[in-house]
Amino acid sequence: MRVELANHPLIAHKLTYLRDKRTDSPTFRRLAEELVTLLAYEATREVRVEPFHIETPVAPTTGIKLSSPKPLVVPILRAGLGMLEGMVRLLPSAEVGFLGMQRNEETLEAITYANRLPDDLSGRQCYVLDPMLATGGTLAMAIRYLAERGADDITAVTLLSAPEGIAAVEQALADLSIPITLVTGAIDERLNENGYIVPGLGDAGDRLYGVV
């Protein structure tokens, strides 16, 4: 798995305010959306394109357009929904699927409870959205889920990642032969005994939707 740390002053600036416990939910949602759009530029550097012939007011020329089949954006419910608007702002023609997964807070393992994805993803580039890469179980399961349905290039986009989570995903997916990339806004220090990222930003879903 290739790991891309999006090192940019604007990303660090927005992350600082996302981390601040005084940031309210409406501001948190806006900042998350803006941050994802910045991360999406990094995540889509290798999006598939094909030649496209056009005419300008001056002369014919050849540009590019997104190849078919179109990319598939997959937010992991529920917190991943807070990242969707920022991603499709950059990729408005992408298709969107949904994958419902949650972490068992006792075992820290991921379970799947919803799936709104095409059965056949053969030849598809997929972008998985999940704010936090903590223990890595949810993201690893989501990526494998897509790969088993034929996706042949998968990029995960996270706001924050923990070193333990990155290592866990790499180990869990070591047998997959397809390109897998992680684009993240920051790699934090560690996980605490409860499986939360330190210093992190708390529970992204609760902060997005105002649950305390």
C-alpha positions in Angstrom: 0.0 0.0 0.0 1.3 3.4 -1.0 0.9 6.1 1.7 0.6 9.7 0.7 0.7 12.3 3.4 -0.8 15.5 2.0 1.6 18.0 3.4 0.1 21.5 2.8 -0.3 24.6 5.0 -4.0 24.9 4.2 -4.6 21.3 5.2 -2.7 21.7 8.4 -4.7 24.9 9.1 -8.1 23.3 8.6 -7.0 20.2 10.6 -6.1 22.4 13.5 -9.6 23.8 13.7 -11.2 20.4 13.2 -9.2 19.1 16.2 -10.2 22.0 18.5 -12.9 20.8 20.8 -14.5 24.2 20.8 -15.4 23.9 17.1 -19.2 23.4 16.7 -20.8 20.9 14.4 -21.7 23.3 11.5 -18.2 24.6 11.4 -16.8 21.1 11.7 -18.9 19.9 8.7 -17.8 22.9 6.6 -14.1 22.5 7.4 -14.3 18.7 6.7 -15.8 19.4 3.3 -13.2 21.9 2.4 -10.4 19.6 3.7 -11.7 16.7 1.6 -11.6 18.8 -1.5 -8.0 19.6 -0.9 -7.2 15.9 -0.2 -9.1 14.9 -3.3 -6.6 16.7 -5.5 -3.9 14.4 -4.2 -6.1 11.3 -4.3 -7.1 11.8 -8.0 -3.6 12.4 -9.4 -3.8 9.0 -11.2 -7.5 9.0 -12.0 -8.0 7.3 -15.4 -8.5 9.5 -18.4 -8.7 9.2 -22.2 -8.2 11.5 -25.1 -11.1 13.8 -26.0 -11.2 15.8 -29.2 -12.8 19.3 -29.2 -12.8 22.5 -31.1 -11.9 25.8 -29.4 -13.0 29.1 -31.0 -9.6 29.1 -32.7 -8.8 25.5 -33.7 -9.3 21.8 -33.1 -7.4 20.3 -30.2 -7.2 17.2 -28.1 -7.7 17.3 -24.4 -8.7 14.6 -21.9 -11.8 13.3 -20.1 -12.5 10.8 -17.4 -12.5 7.3 -18.8 -15.4 4.9 -18.6 -16.4 3.3 -16.4 -16.5 6.4 -14.2 -14.8 6.4 -10.8 -16.8 5.1 -7.9 -16.8 7.1 -4.6 -17.7 5.0 -1.5 -18.2 6.8 1.8 -18.2 4.5 4.8 -21.4 5.2 6.8 -22.0 7.2 8.8 -19.0 9.5 9.2 -17.8 9.1 5.6 -21.0 10.9 4.5 -19.4 14.1 5.9 -16.7 13.7 3.3 -18.8 13.0 0.3 -19.7 16.6 -0.8 -16.1 17.6 -0.8 -15.1 14.7 -3.0 -17.9 14.9 -5.6 -17.3 18.7 -5.9 -14.0 17.7 -7.6 -15.5 14.6 -9.3 -19.0 15.6 -10.1 -19.4 12.8 -12.8 -18.3 10.0 -10.4 -20.8 7.4 -9.3 -21.5 7.0 -5.6 -22.0 3.8 -3.6 -22.4 3.4 0.1 -21.0 0.9 2.6 -22.2 0.7 6.1 -19.6 -0.4 8.6 -19.1 0.2 12.3 -16.5 -0.7 14.9 -17.5 -2.9 17.8 -16.3 -0.8 20.8 -15.6 -3.9 22.9 -13.6 -5.9 20.3 -12.6 -3.0 18.1 -13.4 -5.2 15.1 -15.5 -3.9 12.1 -18.9 -5.3 11.1 -20.9 -4.6 7.9 -24.5 -3.6 8.2 -25.4 -2.0 4.8 -24.3 -2.2 1.2 -25.4 -0.1 -1.7 -22.8 -1.0 -4.3 -22.9 -2.5 -7.8 -22.4 -6.3 -7.6 -19.7 -6.1 -10.4 -16.9 -3.6 -10.0 -14.7 -5.0 -12.6 -12.3 -2.4 -14.0 -13.5 0.3 -11.6 -11.3 2.8 -9.8 -12.7 3.3 -6.3 -12.2 6.1 -3.7 -13.1 5.1 -0.1 -13.9 7.9 2.3 -13.5 7.4 6.0 -12.4 10.3 8.3 -10.3 8.3 10.8 -7.9 5.4 10.2 -7.6 4.2 13.8 -7.3 0.5 14.3 -7.6 -0.2 10.6 -10.2 -2.9 10.7 -13.0 -1.0 9.0 -10.9 0.4 6.2 -9.2 -3.0 5.5 -12.6 -4.7 5.4 -14.0 -2.1 3.0 -11.1 -2.3 0.7 -11.2 -6.1 0.6 -15.0 -5.9 0.0 -14.4 -3.8 -3.1 -11.5 -5.8 -4.4 -13.6 -9.0 -4.1 -16.2 -7.4 -6.4 -13.6 -6.7 -9.0 -12.3 -3.2 -8.2 -8.8 -3.0 -9.6 -7.5 0.3 -8.2 -8.5 1.6 -4.7 -7.6 4.8 -3.0 -8.6 5.5 0.6 -9.0 9.1 1.7 -8.8 9.9 5.5 -8.5 13.1 7.5 -6.3 11.5 10.1 -4.4 8.2 10.4 -2.7 6.4 13.3 0.6 4.5 12.6 -0.9 1.3 14.1 -3.9 1.6 11.7 -1.7 2.1 8.7 0.4 -1.0 9.6 -2.7 -3.1 10.3 -4.2 -2.2 6.9 -1.0 -3.0 5.1 -0.8 -6.4 6.9 -4.4 -7.3 6.3 -4.2 -6.5 2.6 -0.8 -7.9 1.8 -2.2 -10.6 -0.3 -4.0 -8.3 -2.7 -2.2 -7.6 -6.0 -4.1 -4.5 -7.0 -2.8 -0.9 -6.5 -3.9 0.4 -3.1 -3.2 4.0 -2.0 -3.9 5.9 1.3 -4.1 9.7 1.1 -4.3 11.2 4.5 -4.2 14.7 6.0 -2.1 13.8 9.0 -0.4 10.8 10.6 -0.8 11.2 14.4 1.2 9.9 17.3 -0.6 6.7 18.3 -3.7 5.0 19.5 -4.8 5.1 23.1 -6.0 2.1 25.1 -9.6 2.7 23.8 -8.5 2.6 20.2 -8.8 6.4 19.7 -6.2 8.4 17.7 -4.0 10.7 19.8 -4.1 13.7 19.7 -6.8 13.1 17.1 -10.1 15.0 17.0 -12.5 12.8 18.9 -15.3 10.8 17.3 -15.7 12.3 13.8 -19.3 11.0 13.4 -20.4 12.6 16.7 -18.7 15.9 15.9 -20.1 16.0 12.4 -23.7 15.4 13.4 -23.8 17.1 16.8 -24.1 14.0 19.1 -22.3 14.3 22.4 
